[in-house]
Coordinates of N, CA and C in Angstrom, one line a residue:
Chain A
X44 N -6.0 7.0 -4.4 CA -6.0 8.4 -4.0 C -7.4 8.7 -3.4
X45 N -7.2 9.4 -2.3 CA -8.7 9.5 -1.2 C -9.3 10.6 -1.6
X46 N -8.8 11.3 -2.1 CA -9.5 13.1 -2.4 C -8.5 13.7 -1.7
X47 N -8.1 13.8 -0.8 CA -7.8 14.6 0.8 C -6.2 14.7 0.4
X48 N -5.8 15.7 0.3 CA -4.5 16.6 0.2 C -4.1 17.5 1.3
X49 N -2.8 16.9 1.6 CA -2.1 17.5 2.7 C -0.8 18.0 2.1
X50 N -0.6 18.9 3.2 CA 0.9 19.4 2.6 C 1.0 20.5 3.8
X51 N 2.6 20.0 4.1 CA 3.7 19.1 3.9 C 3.7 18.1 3.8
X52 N 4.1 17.1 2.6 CA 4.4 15.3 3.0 C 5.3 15.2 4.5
X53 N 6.2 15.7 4.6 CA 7.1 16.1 5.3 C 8.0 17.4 6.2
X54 N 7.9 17.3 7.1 CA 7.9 19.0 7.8 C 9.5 18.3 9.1
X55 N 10.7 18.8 9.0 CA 11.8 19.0 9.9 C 12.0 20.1 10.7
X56 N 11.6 20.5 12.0 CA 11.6 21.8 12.7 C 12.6 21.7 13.8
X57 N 12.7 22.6 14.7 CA 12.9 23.0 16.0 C 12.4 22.9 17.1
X58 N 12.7 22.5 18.0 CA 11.7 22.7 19.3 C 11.7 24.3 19.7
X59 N 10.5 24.7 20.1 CA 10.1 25.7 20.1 C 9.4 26.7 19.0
X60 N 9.8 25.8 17.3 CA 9.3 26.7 16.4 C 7.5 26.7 16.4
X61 N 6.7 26.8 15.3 CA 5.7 26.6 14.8 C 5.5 26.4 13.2
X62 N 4.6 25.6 13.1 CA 4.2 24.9 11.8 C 2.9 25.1 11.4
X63 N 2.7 25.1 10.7 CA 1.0 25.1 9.7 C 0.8 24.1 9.0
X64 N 0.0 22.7 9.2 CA -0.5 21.7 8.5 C -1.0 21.8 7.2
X65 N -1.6 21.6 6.0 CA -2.7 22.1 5.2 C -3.3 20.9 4.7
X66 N -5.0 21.2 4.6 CA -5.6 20.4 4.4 C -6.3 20.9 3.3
X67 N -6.5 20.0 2.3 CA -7.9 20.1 1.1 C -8.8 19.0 1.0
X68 N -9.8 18.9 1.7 CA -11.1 18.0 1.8 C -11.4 17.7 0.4
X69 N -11.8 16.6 0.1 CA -12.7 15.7 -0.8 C -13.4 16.9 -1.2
X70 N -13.2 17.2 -2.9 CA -14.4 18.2 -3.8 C -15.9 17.7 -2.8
X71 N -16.7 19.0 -1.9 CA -18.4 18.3 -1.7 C -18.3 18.1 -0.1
X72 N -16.8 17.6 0.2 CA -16.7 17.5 1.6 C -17.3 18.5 2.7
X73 N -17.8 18.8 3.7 CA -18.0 19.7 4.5 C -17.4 19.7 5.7
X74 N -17.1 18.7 6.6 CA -16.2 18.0 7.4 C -15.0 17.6 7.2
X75 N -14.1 18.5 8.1 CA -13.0 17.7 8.3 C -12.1 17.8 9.7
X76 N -11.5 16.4 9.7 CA -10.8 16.3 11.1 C -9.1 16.1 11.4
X77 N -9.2 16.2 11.8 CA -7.4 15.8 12.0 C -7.0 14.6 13.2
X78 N -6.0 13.7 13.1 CA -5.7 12.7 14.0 C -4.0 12.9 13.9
X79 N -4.1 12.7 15.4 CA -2.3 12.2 15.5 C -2.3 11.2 15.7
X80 N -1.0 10.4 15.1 CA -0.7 9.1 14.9 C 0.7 9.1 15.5
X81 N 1.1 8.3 16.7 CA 2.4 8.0 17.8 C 2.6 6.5 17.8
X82 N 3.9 6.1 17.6 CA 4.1 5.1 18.2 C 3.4 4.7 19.8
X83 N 3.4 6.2 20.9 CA 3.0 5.2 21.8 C 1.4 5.9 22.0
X84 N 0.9 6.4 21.3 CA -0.4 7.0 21.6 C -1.2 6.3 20.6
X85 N -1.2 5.4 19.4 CA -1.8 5.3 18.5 C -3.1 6.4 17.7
X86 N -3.7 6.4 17.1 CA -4.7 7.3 16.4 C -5.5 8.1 17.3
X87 N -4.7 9.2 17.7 CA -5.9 10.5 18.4 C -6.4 11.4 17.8
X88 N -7.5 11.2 17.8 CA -8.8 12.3 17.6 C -8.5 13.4 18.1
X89 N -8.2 14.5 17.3 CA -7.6 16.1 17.2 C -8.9 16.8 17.6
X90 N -9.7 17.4 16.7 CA -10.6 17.8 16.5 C -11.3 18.0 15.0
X91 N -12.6 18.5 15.1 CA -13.4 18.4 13.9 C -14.4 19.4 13.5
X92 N -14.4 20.3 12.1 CA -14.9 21.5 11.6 C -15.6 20.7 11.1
X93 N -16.8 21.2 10.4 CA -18.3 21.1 9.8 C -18.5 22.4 9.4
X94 N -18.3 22.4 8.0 CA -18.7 23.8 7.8 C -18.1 25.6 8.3
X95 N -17.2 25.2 8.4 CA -16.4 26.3 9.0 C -17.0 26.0 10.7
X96 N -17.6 25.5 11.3 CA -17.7 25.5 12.6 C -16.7 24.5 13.3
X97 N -16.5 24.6 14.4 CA -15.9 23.9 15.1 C -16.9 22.8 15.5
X98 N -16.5 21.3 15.6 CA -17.9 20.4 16.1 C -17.8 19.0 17.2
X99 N -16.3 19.5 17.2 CA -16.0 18.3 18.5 C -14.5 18.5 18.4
X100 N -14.1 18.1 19.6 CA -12.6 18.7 20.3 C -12.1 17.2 21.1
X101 N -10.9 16.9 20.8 CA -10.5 15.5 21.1 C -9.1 15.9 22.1
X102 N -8.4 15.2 22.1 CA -6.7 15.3 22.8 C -6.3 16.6 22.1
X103 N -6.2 17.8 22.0 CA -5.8 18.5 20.9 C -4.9 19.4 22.5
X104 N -3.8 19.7 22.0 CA -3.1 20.4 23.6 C -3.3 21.8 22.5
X105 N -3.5 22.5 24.1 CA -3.6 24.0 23.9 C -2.5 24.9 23.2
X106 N -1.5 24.4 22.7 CA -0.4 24.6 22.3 C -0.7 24.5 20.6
X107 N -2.1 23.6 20.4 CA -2.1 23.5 19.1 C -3.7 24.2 18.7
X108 N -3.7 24.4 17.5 CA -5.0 25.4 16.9 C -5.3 24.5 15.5
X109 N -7.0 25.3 15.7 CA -7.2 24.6 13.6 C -8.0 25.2 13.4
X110 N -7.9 25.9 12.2 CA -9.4 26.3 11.4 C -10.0 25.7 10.4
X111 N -10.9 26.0 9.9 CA -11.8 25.7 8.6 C -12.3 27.0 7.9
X112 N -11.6 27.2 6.3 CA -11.7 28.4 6.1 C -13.0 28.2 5.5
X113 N -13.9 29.7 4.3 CA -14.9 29.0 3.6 C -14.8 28.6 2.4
X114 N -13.4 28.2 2.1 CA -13.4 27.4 0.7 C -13.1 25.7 0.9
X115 N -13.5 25.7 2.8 CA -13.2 24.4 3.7 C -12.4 23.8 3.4
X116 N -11.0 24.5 3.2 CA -9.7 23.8 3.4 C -9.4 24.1 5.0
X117 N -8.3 23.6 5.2 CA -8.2 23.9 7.3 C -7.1 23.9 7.1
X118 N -6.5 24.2 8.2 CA -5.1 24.0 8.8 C -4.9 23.8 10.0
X119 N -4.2 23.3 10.3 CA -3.8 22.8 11.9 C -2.7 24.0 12.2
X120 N -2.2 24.3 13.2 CA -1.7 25.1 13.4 C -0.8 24.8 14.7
X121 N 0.7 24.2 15.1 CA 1.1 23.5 16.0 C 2.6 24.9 16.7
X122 N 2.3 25.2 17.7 CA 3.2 26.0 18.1 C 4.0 25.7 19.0
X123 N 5.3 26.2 20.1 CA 6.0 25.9 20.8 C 6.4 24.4 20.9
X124 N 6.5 24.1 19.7 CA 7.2 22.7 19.7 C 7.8 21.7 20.0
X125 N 7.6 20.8 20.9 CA 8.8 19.8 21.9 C 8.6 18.3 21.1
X126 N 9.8 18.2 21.7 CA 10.1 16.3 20.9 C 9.1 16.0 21.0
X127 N 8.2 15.5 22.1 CA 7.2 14.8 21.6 C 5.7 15.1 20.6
X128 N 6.3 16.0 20.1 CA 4.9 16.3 19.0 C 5.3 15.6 17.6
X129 N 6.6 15.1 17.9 CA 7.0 14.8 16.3 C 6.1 13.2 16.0
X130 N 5.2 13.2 15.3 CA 3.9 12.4 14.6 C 3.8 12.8 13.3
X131 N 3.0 11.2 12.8 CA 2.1 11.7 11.8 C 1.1 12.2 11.9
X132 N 0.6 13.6 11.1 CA -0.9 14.4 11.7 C -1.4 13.7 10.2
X133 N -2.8 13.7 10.4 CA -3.6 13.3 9.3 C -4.7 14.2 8.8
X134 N -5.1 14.4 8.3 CA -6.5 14.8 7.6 C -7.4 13.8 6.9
X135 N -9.0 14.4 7.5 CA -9.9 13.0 6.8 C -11.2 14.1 6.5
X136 N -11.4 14.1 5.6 CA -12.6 14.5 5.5 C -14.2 14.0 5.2
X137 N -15.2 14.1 5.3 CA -16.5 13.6 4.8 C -17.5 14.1 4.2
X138 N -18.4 13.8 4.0 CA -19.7 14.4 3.3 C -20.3 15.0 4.0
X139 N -20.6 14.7 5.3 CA -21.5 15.3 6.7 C -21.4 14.9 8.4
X140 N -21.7 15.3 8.7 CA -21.0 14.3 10.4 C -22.2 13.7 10.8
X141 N -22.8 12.6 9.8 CA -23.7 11.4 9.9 C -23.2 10.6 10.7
X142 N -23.6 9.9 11.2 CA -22.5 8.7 11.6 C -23.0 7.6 10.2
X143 N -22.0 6.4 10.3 CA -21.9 5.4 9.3 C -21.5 6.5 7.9
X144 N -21.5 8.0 7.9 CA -20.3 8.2 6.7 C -19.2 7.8 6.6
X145 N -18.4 7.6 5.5 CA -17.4 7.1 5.3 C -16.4 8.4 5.5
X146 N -15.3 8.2 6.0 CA -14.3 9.1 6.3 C -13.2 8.7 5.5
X147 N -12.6 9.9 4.7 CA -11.6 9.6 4.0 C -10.6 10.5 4.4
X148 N -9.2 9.2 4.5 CA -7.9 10.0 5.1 C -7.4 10.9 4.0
X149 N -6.3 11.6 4.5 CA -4.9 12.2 3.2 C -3.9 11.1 4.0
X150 N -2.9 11.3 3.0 CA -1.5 10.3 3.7 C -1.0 10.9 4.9
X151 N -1.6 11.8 4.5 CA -0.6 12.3 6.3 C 0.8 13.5 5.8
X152 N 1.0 14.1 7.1 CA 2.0 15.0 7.3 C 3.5 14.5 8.4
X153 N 4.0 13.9 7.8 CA 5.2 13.5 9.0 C 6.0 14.9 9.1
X154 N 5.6 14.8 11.2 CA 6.6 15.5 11.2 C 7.4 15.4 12.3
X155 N 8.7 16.0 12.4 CA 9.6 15.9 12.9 C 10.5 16.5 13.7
X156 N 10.5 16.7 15.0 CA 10.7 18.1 15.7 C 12.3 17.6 16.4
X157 N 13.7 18.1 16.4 CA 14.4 18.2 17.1 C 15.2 18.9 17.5
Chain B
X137 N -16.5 6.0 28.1 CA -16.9 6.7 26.9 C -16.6 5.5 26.1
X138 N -17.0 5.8 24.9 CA -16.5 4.8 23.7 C -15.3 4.2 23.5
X139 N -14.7 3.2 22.9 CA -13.4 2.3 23.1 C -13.8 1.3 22.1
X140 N -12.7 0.9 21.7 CA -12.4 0.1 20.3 C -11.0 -0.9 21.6
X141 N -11.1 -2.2 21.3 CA -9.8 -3.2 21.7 C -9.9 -4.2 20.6
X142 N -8.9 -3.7 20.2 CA -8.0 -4.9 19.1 C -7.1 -6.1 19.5
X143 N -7.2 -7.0 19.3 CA -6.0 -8.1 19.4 C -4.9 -7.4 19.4
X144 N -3.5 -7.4 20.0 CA -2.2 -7.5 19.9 C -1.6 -8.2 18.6
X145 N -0.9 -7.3 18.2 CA 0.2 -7.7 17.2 C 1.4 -8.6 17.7
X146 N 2.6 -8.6 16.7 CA 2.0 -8.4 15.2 C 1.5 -10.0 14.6
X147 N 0.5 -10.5 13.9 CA -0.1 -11.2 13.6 C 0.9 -12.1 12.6
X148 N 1.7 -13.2 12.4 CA 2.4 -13.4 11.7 C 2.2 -15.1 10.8
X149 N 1.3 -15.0 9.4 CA 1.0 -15.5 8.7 C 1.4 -16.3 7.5
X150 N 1.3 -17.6 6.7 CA 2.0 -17.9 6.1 C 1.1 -17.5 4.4
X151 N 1.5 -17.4 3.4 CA 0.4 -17.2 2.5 C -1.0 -18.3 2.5
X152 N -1.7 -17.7 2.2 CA -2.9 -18.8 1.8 C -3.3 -19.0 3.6
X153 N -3.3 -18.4 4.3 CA -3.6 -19.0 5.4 C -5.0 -18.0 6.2
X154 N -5.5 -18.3 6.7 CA -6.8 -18.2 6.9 C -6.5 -16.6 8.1
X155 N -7.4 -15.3 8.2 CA -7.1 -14.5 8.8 C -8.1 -14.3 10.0
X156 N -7.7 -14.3 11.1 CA -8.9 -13.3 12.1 C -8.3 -12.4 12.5
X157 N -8.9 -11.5 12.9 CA -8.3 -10.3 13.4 C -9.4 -9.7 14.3
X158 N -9.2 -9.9 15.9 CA -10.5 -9.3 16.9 C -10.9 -8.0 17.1
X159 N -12.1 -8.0 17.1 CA -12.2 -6.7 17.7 C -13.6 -6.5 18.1
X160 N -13.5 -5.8 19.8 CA -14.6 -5.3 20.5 C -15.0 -4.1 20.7
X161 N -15.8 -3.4 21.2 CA -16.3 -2.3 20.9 C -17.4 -1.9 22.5
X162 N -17.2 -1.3 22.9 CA -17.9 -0.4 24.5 C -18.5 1.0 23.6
X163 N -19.7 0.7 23.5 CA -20.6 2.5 23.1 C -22.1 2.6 23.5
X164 N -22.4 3.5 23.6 CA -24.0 3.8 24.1 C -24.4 3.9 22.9
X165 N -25.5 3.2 22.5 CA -26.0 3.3 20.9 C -25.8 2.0 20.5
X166 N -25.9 2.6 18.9 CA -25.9 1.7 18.3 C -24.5 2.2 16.8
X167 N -23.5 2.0 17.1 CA -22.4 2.9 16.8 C -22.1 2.0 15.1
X168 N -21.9 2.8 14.4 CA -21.3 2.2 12.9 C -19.6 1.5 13.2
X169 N -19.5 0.5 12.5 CA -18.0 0.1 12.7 C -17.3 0.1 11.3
X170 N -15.8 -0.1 11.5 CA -15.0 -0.1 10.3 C -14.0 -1.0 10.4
X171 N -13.0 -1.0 9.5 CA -12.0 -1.7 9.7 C -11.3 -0.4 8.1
X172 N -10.1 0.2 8.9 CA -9.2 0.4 7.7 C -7.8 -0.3 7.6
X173 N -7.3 0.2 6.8 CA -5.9 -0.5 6.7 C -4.8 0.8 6.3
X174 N -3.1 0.2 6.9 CA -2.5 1.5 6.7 C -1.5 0.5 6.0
X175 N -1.0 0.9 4.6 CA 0.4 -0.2 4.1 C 1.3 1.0 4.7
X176 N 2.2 0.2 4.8 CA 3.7 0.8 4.7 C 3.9 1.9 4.2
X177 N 4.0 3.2 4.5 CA 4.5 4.5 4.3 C 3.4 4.9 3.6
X178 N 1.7 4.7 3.9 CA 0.7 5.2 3.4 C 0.1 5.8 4.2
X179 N -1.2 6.0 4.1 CA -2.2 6.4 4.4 C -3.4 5.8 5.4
X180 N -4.5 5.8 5.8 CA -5.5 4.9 6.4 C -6.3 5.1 5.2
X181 N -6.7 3.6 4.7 CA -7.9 3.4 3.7 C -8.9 2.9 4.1
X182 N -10.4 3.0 4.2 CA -11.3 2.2 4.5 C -11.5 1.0 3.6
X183 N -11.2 0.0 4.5 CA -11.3 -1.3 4.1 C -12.9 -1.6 3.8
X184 N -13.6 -1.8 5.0 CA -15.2 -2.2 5.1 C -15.6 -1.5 6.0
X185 N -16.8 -1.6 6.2 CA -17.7 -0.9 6.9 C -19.2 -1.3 7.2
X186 N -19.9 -1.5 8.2 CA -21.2 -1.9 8.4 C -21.7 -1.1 9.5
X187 N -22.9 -0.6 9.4 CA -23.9 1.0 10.1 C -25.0 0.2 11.2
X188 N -25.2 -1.2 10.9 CA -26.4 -1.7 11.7 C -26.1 -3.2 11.6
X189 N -26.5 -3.9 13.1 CA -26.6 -4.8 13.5 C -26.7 -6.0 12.7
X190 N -26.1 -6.9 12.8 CA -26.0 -8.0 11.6 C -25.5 -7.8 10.2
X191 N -25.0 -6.3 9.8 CA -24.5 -6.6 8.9 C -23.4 -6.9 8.0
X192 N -23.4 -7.0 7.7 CA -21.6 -8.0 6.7 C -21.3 -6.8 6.1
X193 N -19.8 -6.3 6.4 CA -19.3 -5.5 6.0 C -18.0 -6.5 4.5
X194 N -17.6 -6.0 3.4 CA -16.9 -6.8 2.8 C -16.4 -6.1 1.6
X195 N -15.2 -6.5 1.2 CA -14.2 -5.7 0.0 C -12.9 -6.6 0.6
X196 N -12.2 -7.2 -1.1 CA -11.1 -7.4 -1.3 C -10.7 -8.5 -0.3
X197 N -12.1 -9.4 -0.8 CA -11.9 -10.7 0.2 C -11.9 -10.8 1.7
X198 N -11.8 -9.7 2.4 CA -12.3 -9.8 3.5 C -13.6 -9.0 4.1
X199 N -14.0 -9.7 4.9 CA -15.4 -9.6 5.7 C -15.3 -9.4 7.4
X200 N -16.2 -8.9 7.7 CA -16.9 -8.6 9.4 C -18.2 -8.1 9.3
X201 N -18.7 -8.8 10.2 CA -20.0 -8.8 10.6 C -20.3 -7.9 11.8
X202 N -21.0 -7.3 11.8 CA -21.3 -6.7 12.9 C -22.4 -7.2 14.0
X203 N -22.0 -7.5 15.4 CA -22.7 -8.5 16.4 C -23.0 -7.8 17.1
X204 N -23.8 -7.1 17.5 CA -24.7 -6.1 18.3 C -24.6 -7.0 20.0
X205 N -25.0 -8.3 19.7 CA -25.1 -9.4 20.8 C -23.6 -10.1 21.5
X206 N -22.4 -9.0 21.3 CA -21.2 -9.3 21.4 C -20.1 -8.5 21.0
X207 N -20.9 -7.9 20.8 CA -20.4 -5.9 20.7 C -19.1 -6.5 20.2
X208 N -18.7 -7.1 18.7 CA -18.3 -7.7 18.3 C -18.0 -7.1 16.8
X209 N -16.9 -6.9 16.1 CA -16.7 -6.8 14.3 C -15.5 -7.7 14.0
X210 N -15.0 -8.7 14.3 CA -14.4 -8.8 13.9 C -13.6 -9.2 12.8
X211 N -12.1 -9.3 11.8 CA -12.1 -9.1 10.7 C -11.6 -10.5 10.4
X212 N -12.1 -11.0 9.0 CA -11.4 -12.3 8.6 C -10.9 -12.4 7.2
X213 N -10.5 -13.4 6.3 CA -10.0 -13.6 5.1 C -10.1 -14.7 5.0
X214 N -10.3 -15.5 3.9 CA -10.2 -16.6 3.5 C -8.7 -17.4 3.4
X215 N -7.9 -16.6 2.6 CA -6.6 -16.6 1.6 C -5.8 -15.7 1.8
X216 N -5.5 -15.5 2.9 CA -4.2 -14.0 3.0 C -3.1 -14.0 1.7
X217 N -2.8 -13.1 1.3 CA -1.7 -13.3 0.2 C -0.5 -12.0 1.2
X218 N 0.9 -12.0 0.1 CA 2.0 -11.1 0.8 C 1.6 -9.8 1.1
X219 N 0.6 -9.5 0.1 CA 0.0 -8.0 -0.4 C -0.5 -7.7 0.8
X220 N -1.6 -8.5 1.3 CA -2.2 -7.8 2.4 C -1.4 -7.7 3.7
X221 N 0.0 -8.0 3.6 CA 0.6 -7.2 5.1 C 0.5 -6.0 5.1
X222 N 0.1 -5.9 6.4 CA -0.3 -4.4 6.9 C -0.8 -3.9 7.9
X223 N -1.3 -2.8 8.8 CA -1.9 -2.3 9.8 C -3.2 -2.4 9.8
X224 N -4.1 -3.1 10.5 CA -5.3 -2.9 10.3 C -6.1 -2.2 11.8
X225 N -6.9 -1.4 11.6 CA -7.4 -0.8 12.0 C -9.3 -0.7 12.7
X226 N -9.3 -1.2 13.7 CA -10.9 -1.2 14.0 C -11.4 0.1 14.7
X227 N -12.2 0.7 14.4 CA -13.0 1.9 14.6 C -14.4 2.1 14.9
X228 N -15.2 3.0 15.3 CA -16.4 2.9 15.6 C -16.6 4.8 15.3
X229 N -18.2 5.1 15.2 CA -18.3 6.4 14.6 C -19.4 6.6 15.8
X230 N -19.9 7.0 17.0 CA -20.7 7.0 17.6 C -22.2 7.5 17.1
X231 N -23.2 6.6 17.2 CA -25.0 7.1 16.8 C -24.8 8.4 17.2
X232 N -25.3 9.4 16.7 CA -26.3 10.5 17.2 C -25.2 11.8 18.0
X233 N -25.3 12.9 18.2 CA -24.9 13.6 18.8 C -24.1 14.5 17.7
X234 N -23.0 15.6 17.6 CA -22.6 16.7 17.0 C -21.5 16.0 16.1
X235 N -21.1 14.9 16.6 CA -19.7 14.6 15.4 C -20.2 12.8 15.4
X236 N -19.3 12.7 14.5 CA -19.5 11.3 14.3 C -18.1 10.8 13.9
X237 N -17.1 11.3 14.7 CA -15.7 11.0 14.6 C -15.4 9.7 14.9
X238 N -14.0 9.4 14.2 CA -13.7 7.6 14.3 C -13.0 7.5 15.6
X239 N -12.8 6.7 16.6 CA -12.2 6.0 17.6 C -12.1 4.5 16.9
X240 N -11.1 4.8 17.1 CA -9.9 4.1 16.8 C -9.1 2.8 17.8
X241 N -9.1 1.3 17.3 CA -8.5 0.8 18.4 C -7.2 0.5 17.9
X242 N -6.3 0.4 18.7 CA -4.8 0.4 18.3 C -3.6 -0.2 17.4
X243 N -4.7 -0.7 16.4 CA -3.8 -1.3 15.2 C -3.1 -2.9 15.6
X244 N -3.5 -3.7 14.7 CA -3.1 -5.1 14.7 C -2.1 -5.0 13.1
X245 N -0.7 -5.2 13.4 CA 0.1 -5.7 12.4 C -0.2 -6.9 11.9
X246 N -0.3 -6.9 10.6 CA -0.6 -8.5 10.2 C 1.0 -8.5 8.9
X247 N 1.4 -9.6 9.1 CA 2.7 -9.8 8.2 C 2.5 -11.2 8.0
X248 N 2.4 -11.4 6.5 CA 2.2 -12.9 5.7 C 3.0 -13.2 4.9
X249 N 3.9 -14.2 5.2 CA 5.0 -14.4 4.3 C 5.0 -15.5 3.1
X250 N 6.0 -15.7 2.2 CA 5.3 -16.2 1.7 C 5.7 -17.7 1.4

C-alpha cells in the first residue's frame, strides 16, 4: 500500500458525460500528479499541483481539468467524453517537487467510456 | 526534450534465469532515474532508484547502475523467479526547474515461466 487513494477503482460512463477522479496524497505529501495510462500512448504526464498551485502541465486535453484543494486532496475532472479517453488515470504523490524524490502511485482509476 | 527508450517486449524467461532489461535516457542535466514495476491489475511501485552518477540503485534482488557516460540504467537480476513477471518501467525526474515529474519509457513485459 503507497499511501495514495483513489476513487473510483472503477468508473463506466457515456460518451459525452463527465467524471470527477479523486485523489488523497500520502499523509505530509504536498505534490501531486496525475498520468494516463493507454495501450497505445503508454504513461502520460497529466499535470502537477504543489501546494494547491498548479506546477507543470503535460498532454492534459482541454476538455480535462484538476485541482488541488487545501486539505491537498485533487481531483481530476474529465468532461465531454469520447472512446478514446477510456484509460487508467493514476495519482502519485510526493514530499516536494525535488527531483530524485520518490513518487508514490495510487492503483489507479479504470475508466471506461462507451 | 527528455525521453526514456526501453527495450521491446515482451521479455520471455525461464525461472532462475539471468535478467537485463535496457534502458537509455536523452536529458539536459543530470536527471535522477528509476525503474518501477506494474503486476497484473496493480499499481506502479518503485522498484529502485539512483539521483547521481555511478550509483547502484537496488531492492528485491535487482540492481541498475546509473552511467552518466552512456546515459545508461539499465535493469538486471541474478535469479528471475515466476513472481517477478511483470511491467517494468524506466523513468527519469529532470535536475532543476518547477516540477520534477516522471517520464516514463514505454514499459518492457517481462514473463518467466517456470
Amino acid at each position: 500500500d503507497s499511501g495514495v487513494t483513489q476513487t473510483p477503482k472503477h468508473l463506466i460512463t457515456a460518451t459525452g458525460q463527465r467524471v470527477t477522479l479523486r485523489c488523497s496524497p500520502r499523509s505530509g505529501d504536498l505534490s501531486v500528479y496525475w498520468y494516463q495510462q493507454s495501450l497505445d500512448q503508454g504513461l502520460q504526464f497529466l499535470i502537477q499541483y504543489y501546494n494547491g498551485e498548479e506546477r507543470a502541465k503535460g498532454n492534459i486535453l482541454e476538455r480535462f481539468s484538476a485541482q488541488q484543494f487545501p486539505d491537498l486532496h485533487s481531483e481530476l475532472n474529465l468532461s465531454s467524453l469520447e472512446l478514446g479517453d477510456s484509460a487508467l488515470y493514476f495519482c502519485a504523490s510526493s514530499v516536494s517537487r525535488a527531483a530524485g524524490n520518490t513518487i508514490y502511485f495510487g492503483e489507479g482509476s479504470w475508466l471506461t467510456v462507451v | 526534450g527528455d525521453s526514456v527508450t526501453q527495450m521491446e517486449g515482451p521479455v520471455t524467461l525461464s525461472e532462475e534465469a539471468f535478467l537485463t532489461i535496457n534502458c537509455t535516457y536523452t536529458a539536459t542535466g543530470y536527471p535522477s532515474l528509476f525503474w518501477y514495476v506494474q503486476y497484473p491489475g496493480e499499481g506502479l511501485q518503485l522498484l529502485l532508484k539512483a539521483t547521481k552518477a555511478d550509483d547502484k540503485g537496488s531492492n528485491k534482488g535487482f540492481e541498475a547502475t546509473y552511467r552518466k557516460e552512456t546515459t545508461s540504467f539499465h535493469l538486471e537480476k541474478g535469479s528471475v523467479q515466476v513472481s517477478d513477471s511483470a511491467v517494468y518501467f524506466c523513468a527519469l525526474s529532470a535536475y532543476g526547474g518547477a516540477t520534477n515529474k516522471l517520464i516514463f519509457g514505454t514499459g518492457t513485459l517481462l514473463a518467466v515461466q517456470p
